[in-house]
Each structure stands twice: as C-alpha cells, then as structure tokens.
Coordinates of N, CA and C in Angstrom, one line a residue:
V1 N 157.4 119.3 124.5 CA 156.8 120.4 123.8 C 157.5 121.7 124.2
S2 N 157.8 122.5 123.3 CA 158.5 123.7 123.6 C 157.6 124.7 124.2
T3 N 158.2 125.6 124.9 CA 157.4 126.6 125.7 C 156.8 127.6 124.7
E4 N 155.7 128.2 125.1 CA 155.0 129.2 124.3 C 155.9 130.5 124.3
L5 N 155.9 131.2 123.1 CA 156.6 132.4 122.9 C 155.7 133.5 122.4
S6 N 156.0 134.7 122.8 CA 155.3 135.9 122.2 C 156.2 136.7 121.4
Q7 N 157.5 136.4 121.4 CA 158.5 137.1 120.6 C 159.2 136.1 119.6
G8 N 159.6 136.6 118.5 CA 160.2 135.8 117.5 C 159.3 134.9 116.7
C9 N 157.9 135.2 116.8 CA 156.9 134.4 116.0 C 156.9 135.0 114.6
A10 N 156.3 134.2 113.7 CA 156.1 134.7 112.3 C 155.2 135.9 112.3
R11 N 155.3 136.6 111.2 CA 154.5 137.8 111.0 C 153.0 137.5 111.1
G12 N 152.2 138.2 111.9 CA 150.8 138.0 112.0 C 150.5 137.0 113.1
C13 N 151.4 136.4 113.8 CA 151.2 135.5 114.8 C 151.5 136.1 116.2
D14 N 150.6 136.1 117.1 CA 150.8 136.7 118.4 C 151.4 135.8 119.4
L15 N 151.1 134.5 119.3 CA 151.6 133.5 120.2 C 152.0 132.2 119.4
C16 N 153.2 131.7 119.7 CA 153.7 130.5 118.9 C 154.5 129.6 119.8
S17 N 154.8 128.4 119.3 CA 155.7 127.5 119.9 C 156.6 126.9 118.8
E18 N 157.8 126.4 119.3 CA 158.7 125.8 118.3 C 158.2 124.5 117.7
F19 N 157.4 123.8 118.5 CA 156.9 122.5 118.1 C 155.6 122.6 117.2
N20 N 154.7 123.5 117.6 CA 153.4 123.6 116.9 C 153.2 124.8 116.1
G21 N 154.2 125.6 115.9 CA 154.0 126.8 115.1 C 153.2 127.9 115.8
C22 N 152.3 128.6 115.0 CA 151.5 129.6 115.6 C 150.3 129.0 116.4
L23 N 150.1 129.6 117.6 CA 149.0 129.2 118.5 C 147.9 130.2 118.5
R24 N 148.2 131.5 118.2 CA 147.2 132.5 118.2 C 147.6 133.6 117.1
C25 N 146.7 133.8 116.2 CA 147.0 134.8 115.2 C 146.5 136.2 115.6
S26 N 147.0 137.2 114.9 CA 146.6 138.6 115.1 C 145.1 138.7 114.7
P27 N 144.4 139.7 115.2 CA 143.0 139.9 114.8 C 142.9 140.1 113.3
K28 N 141.7 139.6 112.8 CA 141.4 139.7 111.4 C 142.1 138.6 110.5
L29 N 143.1 137.9 111.1 CA 143.7 136.8 110.4 C 143.1 135.5 110.8
F30 N 143.2 134.5 109.9 CA 142.7 133.2 110.2 C 143.8 132.2 110.5
I31 N 143.6 131.3 111.5 CA 144.6 130.3 111.8 C 144.3 129.0 111.0
L32 N 145.2 128.5 110.4 CA 145.1 127.2 109.6 C 146.0 126.2 110.2
L33 N 145.4 125.1 110.7 CA 146.2 124.0 111.2 C 146.5 122.9 110.2
E34 N 147.8 122.8 109.9 CA 148.3 121.8 108.9 C 148.9 120.6 109.6
R35 N 148.6 119.4 109.2 CA 149.2 118.3 109.9 C 150.5 117.9 109.2
N36 N 151.5 117.8 110.0 CA 152.8 117.4 109.5 C 153.3 116.2 110.3
D37 N 153.1 115.0 109.7 CA 153.4 113.7 110.4 C 152.5 113.7 111.7
I38 N 153.0 113.7 112.9 CA 152.2 113.6 114.1 C 151.9 115.0 114.7
R39 N 152.4 116.0 114.0 CA 152.3 117.4 114.6 C 151.2 118.1 113.8
Q40 N 150.6 119.1 114.5 CA 149.7 120.1 113.9 C 150.4 121.4 114.0
I41 N 150.7 122.0 112.8 CA 151.4 123.3 112.8 C 150.4 124.4 112.4
G42 N 150.4 125.4 113.2 CA 149.5 126.6 112.9 C 150.2 127.7 112.1
I43 N 149.4 128.2 111.1 CA 149.9 129.3 110.3 C 148.8 130.3 110.2
C44 N 149.2 131.6 110.0 CA 148.2 132.7 110.0 C 148.0 133.2 108.5
L45 N 146.8 133.3 108.1 CA 146.5 133.7 106.7 C 145.4 134.8 106.7
P46 N 145.4 135.7 105.7 CA 144.4 136.7 105.6 C 143.1 136.1 105.1
S47 N 143.1 135.0 104.4 CA 141.9 134.3 104.0 C 142.2 132.8 103.9
C48 N 141.1 132.0 104.0 CA 141.3 130.5 104.0 C 141.6 130.0 102.6
P49 N 142.4 129.0 102.4 CA 142.6 128.4 101.1 C 141.5 127.6 100.6
L50 N 141.6 127.1 99.3 CA 140.6 126.3 98.7 C 140.4 125.0 99.6
G51 N 139.1 124.6 99.7 CA 138.8 123.4 100.5 C 138.5 123.8 102.0
Y52 N 138.6 125.1 102.3 CA 138.3 125.5 103.7 C 137.4 126.7 103.6
F53 N 136.7 127.0 104.7 CA 135.9 128.2 104.9 C 136.3 128.9 106.2
G54 N 136.2 130.2 106.2 CA 136.6 131.0 107.4 C 135.5 131.1 108.4
L55 N 135.8 130.8 109.6 CA 134.8 130.9 110.7 C 135.4 131.9 111.7
R56 N 134.7 133.0 111.8 CA 135.1 134.1 112.7 C 134.6 133.9 114.1
N57 N 135.4 134.2 115.0 CA 135.1 134.0 116.4 C 135.7 135.1 117.2
T58 N 135.1 135.5 118.3 CA 135.6 136.6 119.2 C 137.0 136.2 119.7
D59 N 137.2 134.9 120.0 CA 138.5 134.4 120.5 C 139.6 134.4 119.4
M60 N 139.2 133.7 118.3 CA 140.2 133.6 117.2 C 139.5 133.1 116.0
N61 N 139.9 133.6 114.8 CA 139.3 133.2 113.5 C 140.0 131.9 113.1
K62 N 139.2 130.9 112.5 CA 139.8 129.7 112.2 C 139.4 129.3 110.7
C63 N 140.2 128.5 110.1 CA 139.9 127.9 108.8 C 139.4 126.5 109.0
I64 N 138.2 126.2 108.6 CA 137.6 124.9 108.8 C 137.5 124.2 107.4
K65 N 137.8 122.9 107.4 CA 137.9 122.1 106.2 C 136.4 121.8 105.7
C66 N 136.2 122.0 104.4 CA 134.9 121.6 103.8 C 134.6 120.1 104.0
K67 N 133.4 119.8 104.3 CA 133.0 118.4 104.5 C 132.2 117.8 103.3
I68 N 132.1 118.6 102.2 CA 131.3 118.2 101.1 C 132.2 117.5 100.1
E69 N 131.7 116.3 99.6 CA 132.5 115.5 98.6 C 132.7 116.3 97.3
N70 N 133.9 116.3 96.8 CA 134.3 116.9 95.5 C 134.1 118.4 95.5
C71 N 134.2 119.0 96.7 CA 134.0 120.5 96.7 C 135.4 121.1 96.8
E72 N 135.5 122.2 96.0 CA 136.8 122.9 95.9 C 136.8 124.1 96.9
S73 N 135.7 124.8 97.0 CA 135.6 125.9 98.0 C 134.1 125.9 98.6
C74 N 134.0 126.3 99.8 CA 132.7 126.2 100.4 C 132.4 127.5 101.2
F75 N 131.1 127.7 101.5 CA 130.7 128.8 102.3 C 130.6 128.4 103.8
S76 N 130.2 127.2 104.0 CA 130.1 126.6 105.3 C 130.5 125.2 105.3
R77 N 130.4 124.5 106.4 CA 130.8 123.1 106.4 C 130.1 122.2 105.4
N78 N 128.8 122.5 105.2 CA 127.9 121.7 104.3 C 127.3 122.4 103.2
F79 N 127.9 123.5 102.7 CA 127.4 124.2 101.6 C 128.6 124.7 100.7
C80 N 128.6 124.0 99.5 CA 129.7 124.2 98.6 C 129.4 125.4 97.7
T81 N 130.4 126.2 97.3 CA 130.3 127.3 96.4 C 131.0 127.1 95.1
K82 N 131.9 126.1 95.0 CA 132.6 125.7 93.8 C 133.0 124.3 93.8
C83 N 132.6 123.5 92.8 CA 133.0 122.1 92.7 C 134.3 121.9 92.0
K84 N 134.8 120.7 92.1 CA 136.0 120.4 91.4 C 135.7 120.3 89.9
E85 N 136.7 120.5 89.1 CA 136.6 120.6 87.6 C 135.7 119.4 87.0
G86 N 134.8 119.8 86.2 CA 133.9 118.8 85.5 C 132.7 118.4 86.2
L87 N 132.5 119.0 87.5 CA 131.3 118.7 88.2 C 130.4 119.9 88.3
Y88 N 129.1 119.6 88.5 CA 128.1 120.7 88.5 C 127.6 121.0 89.9
L89 N 127.4 122.3 90.2 CA 127.0 122.8 91.5 C 125.5 123.0 91.5
H90 N 124.9 122.4 92.5 CA 123.4 122.6 92.7 C 123.1 122.6 94.2
K91 N 122.6 123.8 94.6 CA 122.2 123.9 96.0 C 123.2 123.5 97.0
G92 N 124.5 123.9 96.7 CA 125.6 123.6 97.7 C 126.1 122.2 97.6
R93 N 125.8 121.5 96.6 CA 126.3 120.1 96.4 C 126.9 119.9 95.0
C94 N 127.7 118.9 94.9 CA 128.4 118.6 93.6 C 127.8 117.4 92.9
Y95 N 127.5 117.5 91.6 CA 126.9 116.4 90.9 C 127.6 116.2 89.5
V96 N 127.6 114.9 89.1 CA 128.1 114.6 87.7 C 127.3 115.3 86.6
T97 N 126.0 115.3 86.8 CA 125.1 116.0 85.9 C 124.0 116.7 86.8
C98 N 123.4 117.7 86.2 CA 122.4 118.4 86.9 C 121.2 117.5 87.2
P99 N 120.5 117.7 88.4 CA 119.3 116.9 88.7 C 118.3 117.1 87.6
E100 N 117.3 116.2 87.6 CA 116.2 116.3 86.6 C 115.4 117.6 86.7
G101 N 115.2 118.2 85.6 CA 114.5 119.5 85.6 C 115.4 120.7 85.7
Y102 N 116.7 120.5 85.8 CA 117.7 121.6 85.9 C 118.7 121.4 84.8
A103 N 119.4 122.6 84.5 CA 120.5 122.5 83.5 C 121.5 123.6 83.8
A104 N 122.7 123.5 83.3 CA 123.7 124.5 83.5 C 123.4 125.7 82.5
A105 N 123.4 126.9 83.1 CA 123.1 128.0 82.3 C 124.3 128.9 81.9
N106 N 124.2 129.5 80.8 CA 125.2 130.5 80.3 C 126.7 130.0 80.4
G107 N 126.8 128.7 80.1 CA 128.2 128.1 80.0 C 128.8 127.9 81.3
T108 N 128.1 128.1 82.5 CA 128.7 127.8 83.8 C 128.5 126.4 84.2
M109 N 129.0 126.1 85.4 CA 128.8 124.7 85.9 C 127.8 124.7 87.1
E110 N 127.0 125.8 87.1 CA 125.9 125.9 88.1 C 124.6 125.5 87.5
C111 N 123.8 124.7 88.1 CA 122.5 124.2 87.6 C 121.5 125.3 87.9
S112 N 120.8 125.7 86.8 CA 119.8 126.8 86.9 C 118.5 126.3 87.4
S113 N 117.7 127.2 88.0 CA 116.4 126.8 88.5 C 115.4 126.7 87.4
P114 N 114.5 125.7 87.5 CA 113.4 125.6 86.4 C 112.4 126.7 86.5
A115 N 112.5 127.5 87.5 CA 111.5 128.6 87.6 C 111.8 129.7 86.6
Q116 N 113.0 129.6 85.9 CA 113.3 130.6 84.9 C 112.4 130.3 83.6
C117 N 111.9 129.1 83.5 CA 111.1 128.8 82.4 C 109.6 129.0 82.7
E118 N 108.8 129.5 81.7 CA 107.4 129.7 81.9 C 106.7 128.5 81.2
M119 N 106.0 127.7 82.0 CA 105.3 126.5 81.5 C 103.8 126.6 81.5
S120 N 103.1 126.0 80.6 CA 101.6 125.9 80.6 C 101.2 125.0 81.7
E121 N 99.9 124.9 82.0 CA 99.3 124.0 82.9 C 99.4 122.6 82.3
W122 N 99.4 121.6 83.1 CA 99.4 120.2 82.6 C 98.0 119.9 82.0
G123 N 98.0 119.2 80.8 CA 96.8 118.7 80.2 C 96.2 117.6 80.9
P124 N 95.0 117.1 80.5 CA 94.4 115.9 81.2 C 95.2 114.7 80.9
W125 N 95.1 113.7 81.8 CA 95.7 112.4 81.6 C 95.1 111.7 80.5
G126 N 95.9 111.0 79.6 CA 95.4 110.3 78.5 C 94.9 108.9 78.9
P127 N 94.3 108.2 78.0 CA 93.8 106.8 78.3 C 94.9 105.9 78.7
C128 N 94.5 104.9 79.5 CA 95.5 103.9 80.0 C 95.8 102.9 78.8
S129 N 97.0 102.8 78.5 CA 97.4 101.9 77.3 C 98.6 101.1 77.7
K130 N 98.8 100.1 76.8 CA 100.0 99.2 76.9 C 100.3 98.7 75.5
K131 N 101.5 99.1 75.1 CA 102.0 98.8 73.7 C 101.0 99.2 72.7
R132 N 100.5 100.4 72.9 CA 99.5 101.1 72.0 C 98.1 100.4 71.9
K133 N 97.9 99.5 72.9 CA 96.6 98.9 73.0 C 95.8 99.5 74.2
L134 N 94.5 99.6 74.1 CA 93.7 100.2 75.1 C 92.9 99.2 75.9
C135 N 93.1 97.9 75.6 CA 92.4 96.8 76.3 C 93.2 95.5 76.3
G136 N 92.7 94.6 77.0 CA 93.4 93.3 77.0 C 94.5 93.2 78.1
F137 N 94.5 94.1 79.0 CA 95.6 94.1 80.0 C 95.0 94.7 81.3
K138 N 95.8 94.5 82.4 CA 95.3 95.1 83.7 C 96.2 96.3 84.1
K139 N 97.5 96.2 83.9 CA 98.4 97.3 84.2 C 99.0 98.0 82.9
G140 N 99.0 99.3 82.9 CA 99.5 100.0 81.8 C 100.1 101.4 82.2
N141 N 100.2 102.3 81.2 CA 100.7 103.6 81.5 C 99.8 104.7 80.9
E142 N 99.7 105.8 81.5 CA 99.0 107.0 81.0 C 99.9 108.2 81.1
D143 N 99.8 109.1 80.2 CA 100.6 110.3 80.2 C 99.8 111.6 80.0
R144 N 100.5 112.7 80.3 CA 99.9 114.0 80.1 C 101.1 115.0 79.7
T145 N 100.7 116.0 79.0 CA 101.7 116.9 78.5 C 101.5 118.4 78.8
R146 N 102.5 119.2 78.7 CA 102.4 120.6 78.8 C 103.3 121.3 77.8
R147 N 103.1 122.6 77.7 CA 103.9 123.4 76.7 C 104.9 124.3 77.3
I148 N 106.0 124.6 76.6 CA 106.9 125.7 77.1 C 106.5 127.0 76.5
L149 N 106.0 127.9 77.4 CA 105.5 129.2 77.0 C 106.7 130.2 76.8
H150 N 107.7 130.1 77.7 CA 108.9 131.0 77.6 C 110.1 130.3 78.1
A151 N 111.2 130.3 77.4 CA 112.5 129.8 77.8 C 113.5 130.8 77.9
P152 N 114.4 130.9 79.0 CA 115.4 131.9 79.1 C 116.4 131.8 77.9
S153 N 116.6 132.9 77.2 CA 117.5 133.0 76.1 C 117.1 132.1 74.9
G154 N 115.8 131.6 75.0 CA 115.3 130.8 73.9 C 115.8 129.3 74.0
D155 N 116.5 129.0 75.1 CA 117.1 127.7 75.2 C 116.1 126.7 76.0
V156 N 115.4 125.9 75.2 CA 114.4 125.0 75.8 C 115.0 123.9 76.7
S157 N 116.3 123.7 76.5 CA 117.0 122.6 77.2 C 117.1 122.9 78.7
L158 N 116.9 124.2 79.0 CA 117.0 124.6 80.4 C 115.6 124.4 81.2
C159 N 114.6 124.1 80.4 CA 113.3 123.9 81.0 C 113.0 122.5 81.4
P160 N 112.1 122.3 82.4 CA 111.7 121.0 82.9 C 111.0 120.2 81.8
A161 N 110.7 118.9 82.1 CA 110.1 118.0 81.2 C 108.7 118.5 80.8
T162 N 108.3 118.2 79.5 CA 107.0 118.6 79.0 C 106.0 117.4 79.0
T163 N 106.5 116.2 79.4 CA 105.7 115.0 79.4 C 105.9 114.3 80.7
E164 N 104.8 113.8 81.2 CA 104.8 113.0 82.5 C 104.1 111.7 82.3
V165 N 104.6 110.6 82.8 CA 104.0 109.3 82.7 C 103.8 108.7 84.0
R166 N 102.7 108.0 84.2 CA 102.5 107.2 85.5 C 101.8 105.9 85.2
R167 N 101.9 105.0 86.1 CA 101.3 103.7 86.0 C 99.8 103.8 86.2
C168 N 99.0 102.9 85.6 CA 97.6 102.9 85.7 C 97.0 101.5 85.7
T169 N 95.8 101.4 86.1 CA 95.1 100.1 86.2 C 93.8 100.1 85.4
V170 N 93.6 99.2 84.5 CA 92.4 99.1 83.7 C 91.3 98.3 84.5
Q171 N 90.1 98.9 84.7 CA 89.1 98.2 85.4 C 88.5 97.0 84.7
K172 N 88.3 97.2 83.4 CA 87.8 96.1 82.5 C 88.8 95.9 81.4
S173 N 89.4 94.7 81.5 CA 90.6 94.5 80.6 C 90.2 93.7 79.3
Q174 N 88.9 93.3 79.2 CA 88.5 92.6 78.0 C 88.2 93.5 76.9
C175 N 88.7 93.3 75.7 CA 88.5 94.1 74.5 C 87.1 94.0 74.0
P176 N 86.5 95.0 73.3 CA 85.2 94.9 72.7 C 85.1 93.8 71.7
E177 N 86.3 93.6 70.9 CA 86.3 92.5 69.9 C 86.1 91.2 70.6
G178 N 86.8 91.0 71.7 CA 86.6 89.8 72.4 C 85.2 89.5 73.0
K179 N 84.6 90.6 73.4 CA 83.2 90.5 73.9 C 82.3 90.1 72.8
R180 N 82.5 90.8 71.6 CA 81.6 90.5 70.4 C 81.8 89.1 70.0
K181 N 83.0 88.6 69.9 CA 83.3 87.3 69.5 C 82.7 86.3 70.5
K182 N 82.8 86.6 71.8 CA 82.3 85.7 72.8 C 80.7 85.7 72.7
K183 N 80.1 86.8 72.4 CA 78.7 86.9 72.2 C 78.2 86.1 71.0
E184 N 79.0 86.2 69.9 CA 78.7 85.5 68.7 C 78.8 84.0 68.9
E185 N 79.8 83.6 69.7 CA 80.0 82.1 70.0 C 78.8 81.6 70.9
Q186 N 78.4 82.5 71.8 CA 77.3 82.2 72.7 C 76.0 82.0 71.9
G187 N 75.8 82.9 70.9 CA 74.7 82.9 70.0 C 74.6 81.6 69.2
K188 N 75.8 81.3 68.7 CA 75.9 80.0 67.9 C 75.5 78.8 68.7
Q189 N 76.0 78.8 70.0 CA 75.8 77.7 70.9 C 74.3 77.6 71.2
D190 N 73.7 78.8 71.5 CA 72.2 78.8 71.8 C 71.4 78.3 70.6
N191 N 71.8 78.8 69.3 CA 71.1 78.3 68.1 C 71.2 76.8 68.0
G192 N 72.4 76.3 68.2 CA 72.6 74.8 68.1 C 71.8 74.1 69.1
N193 N 71.7 74.6 70.3 CA 70.9 73.9 71.3 C 69.4 74.0 71.0
R194 N 69.0 75.1 70.4 CA 67.6 75.3 70.0 C 67.3 74.4 68.8
N195 N 68.2 74.2 67.8 CA 68.0 73.3 66.7 C 67.9 71.9 67.2
R196 N 68.8 71.5 68.1 CA 68.7 70.2 68.6 C 67.4 69.9 69.3
K197 N 66.9 70.9 70.1 CA 65.7 70.7 70.8 C 64.5 70.6 69.8
D198 N 64.5 71.5 68.7 CA 63.5 71.4 67.7 C 63.5 70.0 67.1
T199 N 64.6 69.5 66.7 CA 64.7 68.2 66.1 C 64.2 67.1 67.0
K200 N 64.6 67.2 68.3 CA 64.1 66.2 69.2 C 62.6 66.3 69.4
D201 N 62.0 67.5 69.4 CA 60.6 67.7 69.6 C 59.9 67.1 68.3
T202 N 60.5 67.3 67.1 CA 59.9 66.8 65.9 C 59.8 65.3 65.9
K203 N 61.0 64.7 66.3 CA 61.0 63.3 66.3 C 60.0 62.7 67.3
S204 N 59.9 63.4 68.5 CA 59.0 63.0 69.5 C 57.5 63.0 69.0
G205 N 57.2 64.1 68.3 CA 55.8 64.3 67.7 C 55.5 63.2 66.7
T206 N 56.5 62.9 65.9 CA 56.3 61.8 64.8 C 56.0 60.5 65.5
K207 N 56.8 60.2 66.5 CA 56.7 58.9 67.2 C 55.4 58.8 67.9
K208 N 54.9 59.9 68.5 CA 53.6 59.9 69.1 C 52.5 59.6 68.1
R209 N 52.5 60.2 66.9 CA 51.5 60.0 65.9 C 51.5 58.6 65.4
K210 N 52.7 58.0 65.3 CA 52.8 56.6 64.8 C 52.2 55.7 65.9
N211 N 52.5 56.0 67.1 CA 51.9 55.1 68.2 C 50.4 55.3 68.3
K212 N 49.9 56.4 68.0 CA 48.5 56.7 68.1 C 47.8 55.9 66.9
Q213 N 48.4 56.0 65.7 CA 47.8 55.3 64.6 C 47.9 53.8 64.8
R214 N 49.0 53.3 65.4 CA 49.1 51.9 65.6 C 48.1 51.4 66.6
G215 N 47.7 52.1 67.6 CA 46.8 51.7 68.6 C 45.3 51.9 68.3
A216 N 45.0 52.5 67.1 CA 43.6 52.8 66.8 C 42.8 51.5 66.4
T217 N 41.5 51.4 66.7 CA 40.6 50.2 66.4 C 39.7 50.5 65.3
V218 N 39.4 49.6 64.4 CA 38.4 49.8 63.3 C 37.0 49.4 63.8
P219 N 36.0 50.3 63.7 CA 34.7 49.9 64.2 C 34.1 48.8 63.4
A220 N 33.3 47.9 64.0 CA 32.7 46.7 63.4 C 31.5 47.1 62.5
T221 N 31.3 46.5 61.3 CA 30.2 46.8 60.5 C 29.0 45.8 60.8
P222 N 27.8 46.3 61.1 CA 26.7 45.4 61.5 C 26.3 44.6 60.3
A223 N 25.9 43.4 60.6 CA 25.5 42.4 59.5 C 24.1 42.8 59.0
S224 N 24.0 42.6 57.7 CA 22.7 42.9 57.0 C 21.7 41.9 57.4
P225 N 20.4 42.2 57.6 CA 19.3 41.2 57.9 C 19.1 40.3 56.7
A226 N 18.8 39.1 57.0 CA 18.5 38.1 55.9 C 17.2 38.4 55.3
Q227 N 17.2 38.3 54.0 CA 16.0 38.4 53.3 C 15.2 37.2 53.2

C-alpha cells in the first residue's frame, strides 16, 4: 500500500494514496468509494450520484448506496425519492402498480393519497347472499357501498373503492319454499295417517256390531194353555 500524501492529490481531496485514491475530501464535499477489482478508490464530489444519498458528518461527508430495490435516487438508506423508469413511488418504496386505494396523479409516477377524495359514509351491510340467493346455504357474501362526493380534478380513478365485500354466515339456511313444502308433505302424511285410522276404526266398529248380532239370543214364546 502506498503511503498517504497531502500534496499532489486530485482537486478537492485533502489526503490521498496512490493505491486507494482520495482518503479525505475537503469540507462540504462528499467522498464516494468505487470498487475497482479488489481495490476501493475514493473520489470527491459536490453531490452524490444516482443510487446514493449524502450523509453529512463532522469528520467527513460520505455517499451511501441506496438499499431500496429498483430505486434510482433516495433520501436515506430506506426511503426512495425516485424509482427506476416504469415503476411507481409510494411512501419511499417502488411498485409495479400503485397500492389499492391509490393512483398516480397529474401524469407523475407518484401514487397520490386517497385523502384527496371526499367520500360519503359507508351504507349498511346488505343481506347475506350466494349466487343471488338469500337462503339454502351456510356461507355467503354481503356488501356495502359509499359515494364519491368530491374527486381531485374530477378524476374518480384517484379515489378509493366505493364497494366493500366481506364473508358472512347464514343462521338459518333453509328457504321458506322448502319449509312450506316440508309442511305440506307433513300435512299430507298426517291426513293419510288420520284416514287410515278412521278406516281402521270403521272396520272395527262394523266387526263389533256383527259379532254382537251373531251372539244375540231369541226369547222363548210361552205355550198357550190347552182348551
């Protein structure tokens, strides 16, 4: 390793070496360490390049590499300020599309806040249904809606969803038609049982009357006295 030098360094560099380039930059400048094969070479810059952010320190200002995926420039190690081309920026991160409820505003690649839209209160939850039926199942869906009262620049696509859906459970899954049909079938069964009972009782009464008639005795007629 070559010895440190304070003379013959590049402009803006206060201390350098032949092997590692600049070791200490002048005040207000940032040192950037670039890897060249197995060496790290320091250079002094007035501002950090894309993909880096400047970290000021009393000892020396440094350029630190952004650690955020697909980030072109950042404010800190974990907060991006500009994403690579074609990606959307949202709260310091880069996305292929804006998260749900957000949208890019004014032709930029930054996702706007849904707070810019004025929304009505949510309406009540609708009935639990499944495939447009209100009975005959245990698990279904119910939904509720709200209205957009004001949209920025009249663009409703910037506003959050106006419909919300959730799963629901039906306490009584039998349809009224099924209950009525079951009741009718039960009534028919009861009528049949009653008719069979009436027929049986009628036959039993007839049999009893026949047996009574068969067992009756004819009273004897007294003989007339001889003349």
